[in-house]
PDB file of C-alpha atoms in Angstrom:
ATOM      1  CA  UNK A1214      30.610  34.253  43.876  1.00 45.00           C
ATOM      2  CA  UNK A1215      28.757  36.857  45.959  1.00 47.00           C
ATOM      3  CA  UNK A1216      27.844  38.820  42.798  1.00 42.00           C
ATOM      4  CA  UNK A1217      26.593  35.626  41.152  1.00 47.00           C
ATOM      5  CA  UNK A1218      24.377  34.862  44.157  1.00 51.00           C
ATOM      6  CA  UNK A1219      22.987  38.406  44.148  1.00 46.00           C
ATOM      7  CA  UNK A1220      22.315  38.133  40.408  1.00 43.00           C
ATOM      8  CA  UNK A1221      20.460  34.854  40.790  1.00 45.00           C
ATOM      9  CA  UNK A1222      18.473  36.293  43.710  1.00 45.00           C
ATOM     10  CA  UNK A1223      17.438  39.392  41.739  1.00 43.00           C
ATOM     11  CA  UNK A1224      16.526  37.326  38.697  1.00 41.00           C
ATOM     12  CA  UNK A1225      14.430  35.041  40.905  1.00 43.00           C
ATOM     13  CA  UNK A1226      12.509  38.129  42.032  1.00 42.00           C
ATOM     14  CA  UNK A1227      11.901  39.166  38.416  1.00 37.00           C
ATOM     15  CA  UNK A1228      14.377  42.044  38.272  1.00 40.00           C
ATOM     16  CA  UNK A1229      16.265  42.714  35.026  1.00 40.00           C
ATOM     17  CA  UNK A1230      19.869  43.779  35.185  1.00 41.00           C
ATOM     18  CA  UNK A1231      21.107  46.576  32.876  1.00 40.00           C
ATOM     19  CA  UNK A1232      23.294  44.215  30.865  1.00 47.00           C
ATOM     20  CA  UNK A1233      20.123  42.453  29.676  1.00 53.00           C
ATOM     21  CA  UNK A1234      18.157  45.673  29.091  1.00 57.00           C
ATOM     22  CA  UNK A1235      18.153  45.492  25.294  1.00 89.00           C
ATOM     23  CA  UNK A1236      15.413  47.121  23.277  1.00 97.00           C
ATOM     24  CA  UNK A1237      12.925  44.349  22.540  1.00 98.00           C
ATOM     25  CA  UNK A1238      11.782  44.385  18.917  1.00 98.00           C
ATOM     26  CA  UNK A1239       8.990  42.361  17.329  1.00 98.00           C
ATOM     27  CA  UNK A1240       9.690  42.140  13.573  1.00 98.00           C
ATOM     28  CA  UNK A1241       6.861  40.866  11.395  1.00 98.00           C
ATOM     29  CA  UNK A1242       8.964  39.686   8.443  1.00 98.00           C
ATOM     30  CA  UNK A1243      12.524  38.342   8.066  1.00 98.00           C
ATOM     31  CA  UNK A1244      13.796  41.359   6.106  1.00 98.00           C
ATOM     32  CA  UNK A1245      12.891  43.747   8.913  1.00 98.00           C
ATOM     33  CA  UNK A1246      14.367  41.457  11.551  1.00 98.00           C
ATOM     34  CA  UNK A1247      17.605  41.474   9.565  1.00 98.00           C
ATOM     35  CA  UNK A1248      17.556  45.254   9.204  1.00 98.00           C
ATOM     36  CA  UNK A1249      16.868  45.838  12.902  1.00 98.00           C
ATOM     37  CA  UNK A1250      19.712  43.528  13.846  1.00 98.00           C
ATOM     38  CA  UNK A1251      22.031  45.371  11.467  1.00 98.00           C
ATOM     39  CA  UNK A1252      21.103  48.798  12.795  1.00 98.00           C
ATOM     40  CA  UNK A1253      20.609  47.902  16.437  1.00 98.00           C
ATOM     41  CA  UNK A1254      23.309  45.415  17.361  1.00 96.00           C
ATOM     42  CA  UNK A1255      24.239  44.786  20.095  1.00 97.00           C
ATOM     43  CA  UNK A1256      21.513  46.772  21.858  1.00 97.00           C
ATOM     44  CA  UNK A1257      18.391  45.074  20.462  1.00 98.00           C
ATOM     45  CA  UNK A1258      16.747  41.711  21.010  1.00 97.00           C
ATOM     46  CA  UNK A1259      14.729  40.821  17.922  1.00 97.00           C
ATOM     47  CA  UNK A1260      11.836  38.386  17.654  1.00 96.00           C
ATOM     48  CA  UNK A1261      10.924  37.391  14.101  1.00 97.00           C
ATOM     49  CA  UNK A1262       7.224  36.606  13.700  1.00 97.00           C
ATOM     50  CA  UNK A1263       7.327  34.877  10.308  1.00 97.00           C
ATOM     51  CA  UNK A1264       9.724  33.004   8.064  1.00 97.00           C
ATOM     52  CA  UNK A1265      10.376  33.105   4.342  1.00 96.00           C
ATOM     53  CA  UNK A1266       8.393  29.902   3.970  1.00 96.00           C
ATOM     54  CA  UNK A1267       5.197  31.548   5.223  1.00 96.00           C
ATOM     55  CA  UNK A1268       2.772  33.764   3.324  1.00 93.00           C
ATOM     56  CA  UNK A1269       2.915  37.057   5.270  1.00 93.00           C
ATOM     57  CA  UNK A1270      -0.688  37.762   4.306  1.00 91.00           C
ATOM     58  CA  UNK A1271      -1.901  34.701   6.167  1.00 90.00           C
ATOM     59  CA  UNK A1272      -0.295  34.140   9.547  1.00 95.00           C
ATOM     60  CA  UNK A1273      -1.995  32.539  12.516  1.00 94.00           C
ATOM     61  CA  UNK A1274      -2.111  34.886  15.506  1.00 94.00           C
ATOM     62  CA  UNK A1275      -0.625  32.266  17.812  1.00 95.00           C
ATOM     63  CA  UNK A1276      -0.410  32.817  21.600  1.00 96.00           C
ATOM     64  CA  UNK A1277       3.372  32.663  21.362  1.00 96.00           C
ATOM     65  CA  UNK A1278       3.359  35.666  19.008  1.00 97.00           C
ATOM     66  CA  UNK A1279       1.038  37.540  21.345  1.00 97.00           C
ATOM     67  CA  UNK A1280       3.367  36.864  24.274  1.00 97.00           C
ATOM     68  CA  UNK A1281       6.320  38.215  22.289  1.00 97.00           C
ATOM     69  CA  UNK A1282       4.370  41.317  21.260  1.00 98.00           C
ATOM     70  CA  UNK A1283       3.369  41.894  24.875  1.00 98.00           C
ATOM     71  CA  UNK A1284       7.034  42.229  25.849  1.00 97.00           C
ATOM     72  CA  UNK A1285       8.052  44.345  22.843  1.00 98.00           C
ATOM     73  CA  UNK A1286       9.215  47.954  22.988  1.00 98.00           C
ATOM     74  CA  UNK A1287       8.902  48.263  19.217  1.00 98.00           C
ATOM     75  CA  UNK A1288       7.179  46.443  16.363  1.00 98.00           C
ATOM     76  CA  UNK A1289       8.646  46.712  12.883  1.00 98.00           C
ATOM     77  CA  UNK A1290       6.418  45.503  10.069  1.00 98.00           C
ATOM     78  CA  UNK A1291       5.773  46.222   6.409  1.00 98.00           C
ATOM     79  CA  UNK A1292       2.368  47.869   6.787  1.00 97.00           C
ATOM     80  CA  UNK A1293       0.239  48.761   3.744  1.00 95.00           C
ATOM     81  CA  UNK A1294      -2.259  46.164   4.997  1.00 93.00           C
ATOM     82  CA  UNK A1295       0.152  43.253   4.449  1.00 95.00           C
ATOM     83  CA  UNK A1296      -0.358  42.090   8.045  1.00 96.00           C
ATOM     84  CA  UNK A1297      -3.958  43.287   8.419  1.00 94.00           C
ATOM     85  CA  UNK A1298      -5.220  39.715   8.751  1.00 94.00           C
ATOM     86  CA  UNK A1299      -3.272  38.943  11.930  1.00 97.00           C
ATOM     87  CA  UNK A1300      -1.263  41.816  13.425  1.00 97.00           C
ATOM     88  CA  UNK A1301      -4.243  43.828  14.796  1.00 97.00           C
ATOM     89  CA  UNK A1302      -5.420  40.700  16.613  1.00 97.00           C
ATOM     90  CA  UNK A1303      -2.000  40.230  18.183  1.00 97.00           C
ATOM     91  CA  UNK A1304      -1.840  43.890  19.203  1.00 97.00           C
ATOM     92  CA  UNK A1305      -5.265  43.687  20.830  1.00 96.00           C
ATOM     93  CA  UNK A1306      -4.467  40.523  22.769  1.00 96.00           C
ATOM     94  CA  UNK A1307      -0.998  41.716  23.763  1.00 97.00           C
ATOM     95  CA  UNK A1308      -2.471  44.736  25.569  1.00 96.00           C
ATOM     96  CA  UNK A1309       0.805  46.587  25.117  1.00 98.00           C
ATOM     97  CA  UNK A1310       0.156  50.329  24.558  1.00 98.00           C
ATOM     98  CA  UNK A1311       3.762  50.881  23.430  1.00 98.00           C
ATOM     99  CA  UNK A1312       3.199  49.117  20.083  1.00 98.00           C
ATOM    100  CA  UNK A1313      -0.126  50.619  19.088  1.00 97.00           C
ATOM    101  CA  UNK A1314      -0.534  52.777  15.996  1.00 97.00           C
ATOM    102  CA  UNK A1315       0.673  56.329  16.569  1.00 97.00           C
ATOM    103  CA  UNK A1316       3.092  55.364  19.336  1.00 98.00           C
ATOM    104  CA  UNK A1317       6.902  55.473  18.980  1.00 98.00           C
ATOM    105  CA  UNK A1318       6.923  51.690  19.281  1.00 98.00           C
ATOM    106  CA  UNK A1319       4.917  51.285  16.068  1.00 98.00           C
ATOM    107  CA  UNK A1320       7.021  51.342  12.879  1.00 98.00           C
ATOM    108  CA  UNK A1321       5.655  50.478   9.442  1.00 98.00           C
ATOM    109  CA  UNK A1322       8.339  50.388   6.737  1.00 98.00           C
ATOM    110  CA  UNK A1323       5.863  51.166   3.959  1.00 98.00           C
ATOM    111  CA  UNK A1324       5.367  54.640   5.452  1.00 98.00           C
ATOM    112  CA  UNK A1325       8.837  55.636   4.264  1.00 98.00           C
ATOM    113  CA  UNK A1326       8.800  54.636   0.580  1.00 98.00           C
ATOM    114  CA  UNK A1327       6.665  55.344  -2.449  1.00 96.00           C
ATOM    115  CA  UNK A1328       4.156  52.541  -2.879  1.00 97.00           C
ATOM    116  CA  UNK A1329       3.440  51.171  -6.328  1.00 96.00           C
ATOM    117  CA  UNK A1330       0.260  49.742  -7.767  1.00 86.00           C
ATOM    118  CA  UNK A1331      -2.077  51.913  -5.693  1.00 83.00           C
ATOM    119  CA  UNK A1332      -5.643  51.041  -6.797  1.00 79.00           C
ATOM    120  CA  UNK A1333      -7.908  53.776  -8.078  1.00 74.00           C
ATOM    121  CA  UNK A1334     -10.944  51.894  -6.779  1.00 70.00           C
ATOM    122  CA  UNK A1335     -11.538  49.064  -4.334  1.00 64.00           C
ATOM    123  CA  UNK A1336     -13.752  46.167  -5.266  1.00 65.00           C
ATOM    124  CA  UNK A1337     -13.523  42.477  -4.330  1.00 61.00           C
ATOM    125  CA  UNK A1338     -14.086  41.704  -7.980  1.00 61.00           C
ATOM    126  CA  UNK A1339     -10.412  42.610  -8.487  1.00 59.00           C
ATOM    127  CA  UNK A1340      -9.271  40.008  -5.923  1.00 62.00           C
ATOM    128  CA  UNK A1341      -7.199  40.692  -2.790  1.00 68.00           C
ATOM    129  CA  UNK A1342      -5.830  44.145  -3.488  1.00 68.00           C
ATOM    130  CA  UNK A1343      -4.320  46.502  -0.920  1.00 74.00           C
ATOM    131  CA  UNK A1344      -5.888  49.929  -0.580  1.00 79.00           C
ATOM    132  CA  UNK A1345      -2.556  51.607   0.170  1.00 81.00           C
ATOM    133  CA  UNK A1346      -0.711  49.967  -2.696  1.00 90.00           C
ATOM    134  CA  UNK A1347       1.417  46.885  -3.244  1.00 93.00           C
ATOM    135  CA  UNK A1348       3.112  46.047   0.081  1.00 95.00           C
ATOM    136  CA  UNK A1349       6.038  43.910  -1.153  1.00 96.00           C
ATOM    137  CA  UNK A1350       8.521  46.742  -0.869  1.00 97.00           C
ATOM    138  CA  UNK A1351      11.363  44.516   0.351  1.00 98.00           C
ATOM    139  CA  UNK A1352      12.162  43.470  -3.219  1.00 98.00           C
ATOM    140  CA  UNK A1353      13.627  46.826  -4.249  1.00 98.00           C
ATOM    141  CA  UNK A1354      16.960  47.359  -2.473  1.00 98.00           C
ATOM    142  CA  UNK A1355      16.686  51.116  -3.009  1.00 98.00           C
ATOM    143  CA  UNK A1356      13.839  51.143  -0.493  1.00 98.00           C
ATOM    144  CA  UNK A1357      16.117  50.085   2.347  1.00 98.00           C
ATOM    145  CA  UNK A1358      17.988  53.400   2.509  1.00 98.00           C
ATOM    146  CA  UNK A1359      15.059  55.637   3.570  1.00 98.00           C
ATOM    147  CA  UNK A1360      13.638  52.870   5.743  1.00 98.00           C
ATOM    148  CA  UNK A1361      16.966  52.315   7.493  1.00 98.00           C
ATOM    149  CA  UNK A1362      17.352  56.049   8.124  1.00 98.00           C
ATOM    150  CA  UNK A1363      13.901  56.291   9.704  1.00 98.00           C
ATOM    151  CA  UNK A1364      14.337  53.087  11.660  1.00 98.00           C
ATOM    152  CA  UNK A1365      17.692  54.168  13.046  1.00 98.00           C
ATOM    153  CA  UNK A1366      16.123  57.416  14.236  1.00 98.00           C
ATOM    154  CA  UNK A1367      13.302  55.451  15.870  1.00 98.00           C
ATOM    155  CA  UNK A1368      15.757  53.207  17.721  1.00 98.00           C
ATOM    156  CA  UNK A1369      17.527  56.302  18.999  1.00 98.00           C
ATOM    157  CA  UNK A1370      14.240  57.840  20.088  1.00 98.00           C
ATOM    158  CA  UNK A1371      13.308  54.763  22.083  1.00 98.00           C
ATOM    159  CA  UNK A1372      16.791  54.129  23.438  1.00 97.00           C
ATOM    160  CA  UNK A1373      18.632  57.485  23.538  1.00 97.00           C
ATOM    161  CA  UNK A1374      21.372  56.010  25.695  1.00 96.00           C
ATOM    162  CA  UNK A1375      22.682  54.123  22.648  1.00 97.00           C
ATOM    163  CA  UNK A1376      21.825  56.712  20.000  1.00 97.00           C
ATOM    164  CA  UNK A1377      25.458  57.112  18.943  1.00 98.00           C
ATOM    165  CA  UNK A1378      25.749  53.378  18.332  1.00 97.00           C
ATOM    166  CA  UNK A1379      22.572  53.319  16.236  1.00 98.00           C
ATOM    167  CA  UNK A1380      23.771  56.275  14.162  1.00 98.00           C
ATOM    168  CA  UNK A1381      27.173  54.657  13.617  1.00 98.00           C
ATOM    169  CA  UNK A1382      25.509  51.408  12.530  1.00 98.00           C
ATOM    170  CA  UNK A1383      23.265  53.304  10.128  1.00 98.00           C
ATOM    171  CA  UNK A1384      26.166  55.188   8.561  1.00 98.00           C
ATOM    172  CA  UNK A1385      28.056  51.927   8.065  1.00 98.00           C
ATOM    173  CA  UNK A1386      24.984  50.268   6.563  1.00 98.00           C
ATOM    174  CA  UNK A1387      24.350  53.236   4.248  1.00 98.00           C
ATOM    175  CA  UNK A1388      27.902  53.272   2.936  1.00 98.00           C
ATOM    176  CA  UNK A1389      27.964  49.525   2.414  1.00 98.00           C
ATOM    177  CA  UNK A1390      24.511  49.428   0.818  1.00 98.00           C
ATOM    178  CA  UNK A1391      25.237  52.251  -1.632  1.00 98.00           C
ATOM    179  CA  UNK A1392      28.309  50.378  -2.870  1.00 98.00           C
ATOM    180  CA  UNK A1393      26.253  47.222  -3.263  1.00 98.00           C
ATOM    181  CA  UNK A1394      23.588  49.094  -5.230  1.00 98.00           C
ATOM    182  CA  UNK A1395      26.180  50.236  -7.773  1.00 97.00           C
ATOM    183  CA  UNK A1396      27.431  46.674  -8.176  1.00 97.00           C
ATOM    184  CA  UNK A1397      23.919  45.248  -8.479  1.00 97.00           C
ATOM    185  CA  UNK A1398      22.964  47.849 -11.089  1.00 95.00           C
ATOM    186  CA  UNK A1399      25.881  46.715 -13.241  1.00 95.00           C
ATOM    187  CA  UNK A1400      24.865  43.084 -12.939  1.00 93.00           C
ATOM    188  CA  UNK A1401      21.241  43.933 -13.709  1.00 94.00           C
ATOM    189  CA  UNK A1402      21.808  45.561 -17.106  1.00 94.00           C
ATOM    190  CA  UNK A1403      21.335  42.255 -18.897  1.00 93.00           C
ATOM    191  CA  UNK A1404      17.945  41.798 -17.228  1.00 96.00           C
ATOM    192  CA  UNK A1405      16.394  44.934 -18.701  1.00 95.00           C
ATOM    193  CA  UNK A1406      13.036  44.133 -20.389  1.00 95.00           C
ATOM    194  CA  UNK A1407      13.379  40.397 -19.673  1.00 95.00           C
ATOM    195  CA  UNK A1408       9.859  38.935 -20.075  1.00 95.00           C
ATOM    196  CA  UNK A1409       8.641  36.891 -17.120  1.00 96.00           C
ATOM    197  CA  UNK A1410       5.499  35.282 -15.733  1.00 96.00           C
ATOM    198  CA  UNK A1411       4.963  35.376 -11.969  1.00 96.00           C
ATOM    199  CA  UNK A1412       2.702  33.466  -9.633  1.00 94.00           C
ATOM    200  CA  UNK A1413       1.358  36.395  -7.587  1.00 90.00           C
ATOM    201  CA  UNK A1414       1.563  40.105  -8.260  1.00 87.00           C
ATOM    202  CA  UNK A1415       4.213  40.438  -5.576  1.00 92.00           C
ATOM    203  CA  UNK A1416       7.296  41.199  -7.672  1.00 96.00           C
ATOM    204  CA  UNK A1417       6.347  44.658  -8.883  1.00 96.00           C
ATOM    205  CA  UNK A1418       9.133  46.383  -6.921  1.00 97.00           C
ATOM    206  CA  UNK A1419      11.729  43.959  -8.258  1.00 97.00           C
ATOM    207  CA  UNK A1420      10.350  44.542 -11.760  1.00 97.00           C
ATOM    208  CA  UNK A1421      10.525  48.296 -11.267  1.00 97.00           C
ATOM    209  CA  UNK A1422      14.108  48.148 -10.060  1.00 97.00           C
ATOM    210  CA  UNK A1423      15.432  45.770 -12.710  1.00 97.00           C
ATOM    211  CA  UNK A1424      13.173  46.727 -15.595  1.00 96.00           C
ATOM    212  CA  UNK A1425      11.744  43.225 -15.884  1.00 97.00           C
ATOM    213  CA  UNK A1426       8.712  42.852 -18.139  1.00 96.00           C
ATOM    214  CA  UNK A1427       5.953  41.037 -16.256  1.00 95.00           C
ATOM    215  CA  UNK A1428       3.753  39.572 -18.982  1.00 95.00           C
ATOM    216  CA  UNK A1429       1.185  37.851 -16.788  1.00 93.00           C
ATOM    217  CA  UNK A1430       0.456  36.096 -13.497  1.00 95.00           C
ATOM    218  CA  UNK A1431      -0.482  32.502 -12.759  1.00 95.00           C
ATOM    219  CA  UNK A1432      -3.176  33.797 -10.444  1.00 93.00           C
ATOM    220  CA  UNK A1433      -6.108  35.143 -12.479  1.00 89.00           C
ATOM    221  CA  UNK A1434      -6.556  37.805  -9.787  1.00 86.00           C
ATOM    222  CA  UNK A1435      -4.547  38.548  -6.624  1.00 82.00           C
ATOM    223  CA  UNK A1436      -5.191  35.845  -4.050  1.00 82.00           C
ATOM    224  CA  UNK A1437      -7.235  33.672  -6.442  1.00 88.00           C
ATOM    225  CA  UNK A1438      -5.547  30.286  -7.134  1.00 90.00           C
ATOM    226  CA  UNK A1439      -4.762  29.437 -10.764  1.00 92.00           C
ATOM    227  CA  UNK A1440      -7.623  27.701 -12.552  1.00 92.00           C
ATOM    228  CA  UNK A1441      -7.333  25.267 -15.456  1.00 93.00           C
ATOM    229  CA  UNK A1442      -9.069  27.676 -17.822  1.00 93.00           C
ATOM    230  CA  UNK A1443      -6.821  30.565 -16.814  1.00 93.00           C
ATOM    231  CA  UNK A1444      -3.697  28.477 -17.307  1.00 94.00           C
ATOM    232  CA  UNK A1445      -4.884  27.338 -20.720  1.00 93.00           C
ATOM    233  CA  UNK A1446      -5.507  30.937 -21.754  1.00 93.00           C
ATOM    234  CA  UNK A1447      -2.137  31.939 -20.333  1.00 94.00           C
ATOM    235  CA  UNK A1448      -0.420  29.161 -22.282  1.00 93.00           C
ATOM    236  CA  UNK A1449      -1.923  30.485 -25.488  1.00 92.00           C
ATOM    237  CA  UNK A1450      -1.111  34.077 -24.579  1.00 90.00           C
ATOM    238  CA  UNK A1451       2.612  33.578 -24.027  1.00 91.00           C
ATOM    239  CA  UNK A1452       3.393  31.411 -27.038  1.00 86.00           C
ATOM    240  CA  UNK A1453       5.249  34.198 -28.848  1.00 85.00           C
ATOM    241  CA  UNK A1454       6.390  36.200 -25.857  1.00 88.00           C
ATOM    242  CA  UNK A1455       9.825  34.580 -25.393  1.00 90.00           C
ATOM    243  CA  UNK A1456       9.275  34.291 -21.661  1.00 94.00           C
ATOM    244  CA  UNK A1457      12.535  33.609 -19.835  1.00 94.00           C
ATOM    245  CA  UNK A1458      11.265  32.467 -16.452  1.00 96.00           C
ATOM    246  CA  UNK A1459       8.213  31.635 -14.352  1.00 96.00           C
ATOM    247  CA  UNK A1460       8.841  33.272 -10.972  1.00 96.00           C
ATOM    248  CA  UNK A1461       7.531  31.893  -7.667  1.00 96.00           C
ATOM    249  CA  UNK A1462       8.245  32.603  -4.019  1.00 96.00           C
ATOM    250  CA  UNK A1463       9.214  29.794  -1.618  1.00 96.00           C
ATOM    251  CA  UNK A1464       5.784  29.702   0.056  1.00 94.00           C
ATOM    252  CA  UNK A1465       3.690  29.491  -3.111  1.00 92.00           C
ATOM    253  CA  UNK A1466       2.467  26.272  -4.672  1.00 91.00           C
ATOM    254  CA  UNK A1467       4.534  25.386  -7.721  1.00 92.00           C
ATOM    255  CA  UNK A1468       2.025  23.033  -9.299  1.00 95.00           C
ATOM    256  CA  UNK A1469       0.679  25.552 -11.807  1.00 95.00           C
ATOM    257  CA  UNK A1470       4.157  26.840 -12.578  1.00 96.00           C
ATOM    258  CA  UNK A1471       5.434  23.312 -13.232  1.00 96.00           C
ATOM    259  CA  UNK A1472       2.454  22.571 -15.492  1.00 95.00           C
ATOM    260  CA  UNK A1473       3.183  25.653 -17.572  1.00 95.00           C
ATOM    261  CA  UNK A1474       6.876  24.867 -17.580  1.00 95.00           C
ATOM    262  CA  UNK A1475       6.262  21.370 -18.921  1.00 95.00           C
ATOM    263  CA  UNK A1476       4.105  22.794 -21.703  1.00 94.00           C
ATOM    264  CA  UNK A1477       6.522  25.555 -22.694  1.00 94.00           C
ATOM    265  CA  UNK A1478       9.986  24.493 -21.520  1.00 93.00           C
ATOM    266  CA  UNK A1479      10.243  27.793 -19.630  1.00 95.00           C
ATOM    267  CA  UNK A1480      12.113  27.247 -16.336  1.00 95.00           C
ATOM    268  CA  UNK A1481      10.479  27.757 -12.957  1.00 96.00           C
ATOM    269  CA  UNK A1482      12.643  29.947 -10.735  1.00 96.00           C
ATOM    270  CA  UNK A1483      11.940  30.086  -7.021  1.00 97.00           C
ATOM    271  CA  UNK A1484      13.464  33.373  -5.894  1.00 97.00           C
ATOM    272  CA  UNK A1485      14.147  33.880  -2.177  1.00 97.00           C
ATOM    273  CA  UNK A1486      11.585  36.720  -1.786  1.00 97.00           C
ATOM    274  CA  UNK A1487      13.093  37.603   1.605  1.00 98.00           C
ATOM    275  CA  UNK A1488      15.956  36.727   3.930  1.00 98.00           C
ATOM    276  CA  UNK A1489      16.014  32.973   4.478  1.00 97.00           C
ATOM    277  CA  UNK A1490      14.068  32.224   1.300  1.00 97.00           C
ATOM    278  CA  UNK A1491      16.902  30.022   0.108  1.00 96.00           C
ATOM    279  CA  UNK A1492      19.923  28.453   1.719  1.00 95.00           C
ATOM    280  CA  UNK A1493      22.223  31.165   0.402  1.00 96.00           C
ATOM    281  CA  UNK A1494      19.931  34.160   1.042  1.00 98.00           C
ATOM    282  CA  UNK A1495      21.062  34.365   4.640  1.00 97.00           C
ATOM    283  CA  UNK A1496      21.112  38.164   4.998  1.00 97.00           C
ATOM    284  CA  UNK A1497      19.887  41.263   3.183  1.00 98.00           C
ATOM    285  CA  UNK A1498      22.820  41.557   0.780  1.00 98.00           C
ATOM    286  CA  UNK A1499      22.708  37.864  -0.007  1.00 98.00           C
ATOM    287  CA  UNK A1500      18.988  38.184  -0.761  1.00 98.00           C
ATOM    288  CA  UNK A1501      19.769  40.411  -3.744  1.00 98.00           C
ATOM    289  CA  UNK A1502      22.969  38.588  -4.709  1.00 98.00           C
ATOM    290  CA  UNK A1503      21.025  35.340  -5.006  1.00 97.00           C
ATOM    291  CA  UNK A1504      18.079  36.971  -6.785  1.00 98.00           C
ATOM    292  CA  UNK A1505      20.299  38.532  -9.440  1.00 97.00           C
ATOM    293  CA  UNK A1506      22.309  35.348  -9.907  1.00 96.00           C
ATOM    294  CA  UNK A1507      19.190  33.246 -10.471  1.00 96.00           C
ATOM    295  CA  UNK A1508      17.656  35.728 -12.907  1.00 96.00           C
ATOM    296  CA  UNK A1509      20.939  36.064 -14.783  1.00 94.00           C
ATOM    297  CA  UNK A1510      21.051  32.316 -15.311  1.00 91.00           C
ATOM    298  CA  UNK A1511      17.634  32.499 -16.966  1.00 89.00           C
ATOM    299  CA  UNK A1512      18.902  35.006 -19.526  1.00 85.00           C
ATOM    300  CA  UNK A1513      21.691  32.674 -20.545  1.00 73.00           C
ATOM    301  CA  UNK A1514      19.393  30.063 -22.028  1.00 65.00           C
ATOM    302  CA  UNK A1515      17.046  30.127 -24.962  1.00 65.00           C
ATOM    303  CA  UNK A1516      13.938  28.295 -23.900  1.00 58.00           C
ATOM    304  CA  UNK A1517      12.197  28.659 -27.212  1.00 51.00           C
TER     305      UNK A1517
END
C-alpha cells in the first residue's frame, strides 16, 4: 500500500519509474513497427504513424503524430523520400533533436538495402519518381535480414542495458526468417515470369524477388491517376499478353482495375502491401504467406 502511494505520488509529479522506461519508437509504416516489436520486445514502446489503408506518400502531419515524435527516442521509417511529404514537418514541429538526421535516433531502412529503379535523371515529366530509387522495399522479404541486423544494433546502441536481449531477439528472428525464406522460395517457383498489371509502380521488389513479369501499370506515370485514354491503350496492349492478375494495394482506388477486369476477365487482386493490409496479414510472416497464397491462386486459373 505504501509503495502504491509513493508510486502514485511520483507519477503525479511527472517522474517515470524504471519499469516504464522502455525505448520509445516512432515507426512510420506498419512493417517497421512490426519489426521493431519483434526485435525490441519487451523493452520498446512502439507508435505506428500510418496504417496499411493509408498511402505512405501522403500522410497528414497531424498534431498527434508530432506529439508522439516529440517523445520518441528513435524513429524508424523507410526513407528514400517515401515520407518526404510529411516526416520533415513532424520532425521540425516536434523539436526533438534525438530523431534528426545523423543522430542515433534516426533510422531509415532504405539505407541498408540495395534500392531498385534508381532514376538516371529527374524530371517532373516522368511523374512522382524518387531520386534515391523505389522506396517500397518492404515487399522483398530478403531485405528484412540486413535491416533487422542494423536495427538491432541501433536498439542496443540506444539502450545498452538491454543489448543482450536485442541480440537474442535478432538471432531468433534471423533463424526463423531464413527458414521461412526457403519455404517461400519453394512456393514461388510457379510464379516465375507470371505476367501482371499493377496500379502503381510499387511492386518492383516483389517482382524482383518472385520473378513476376510486370507488363504495365494502370497509372500512366507514377502518381498520375489512370485516364480513359491510357486505359483504352492498355486494354489494347495486353490483349495477347495472358495477364494473370491486376495487382492493387489496399489504399489504391480499384475503379480502373475493375474496369479493365470487366473488359478482360482478368482478376483484380488486392495484395496486403504491408502488415495489416488484409485480415490475415497480421504480422511480417503472414504478410508474405498471404501474398504468395493470393498470387498462387491467380496462376491456377486461365483467364483467357
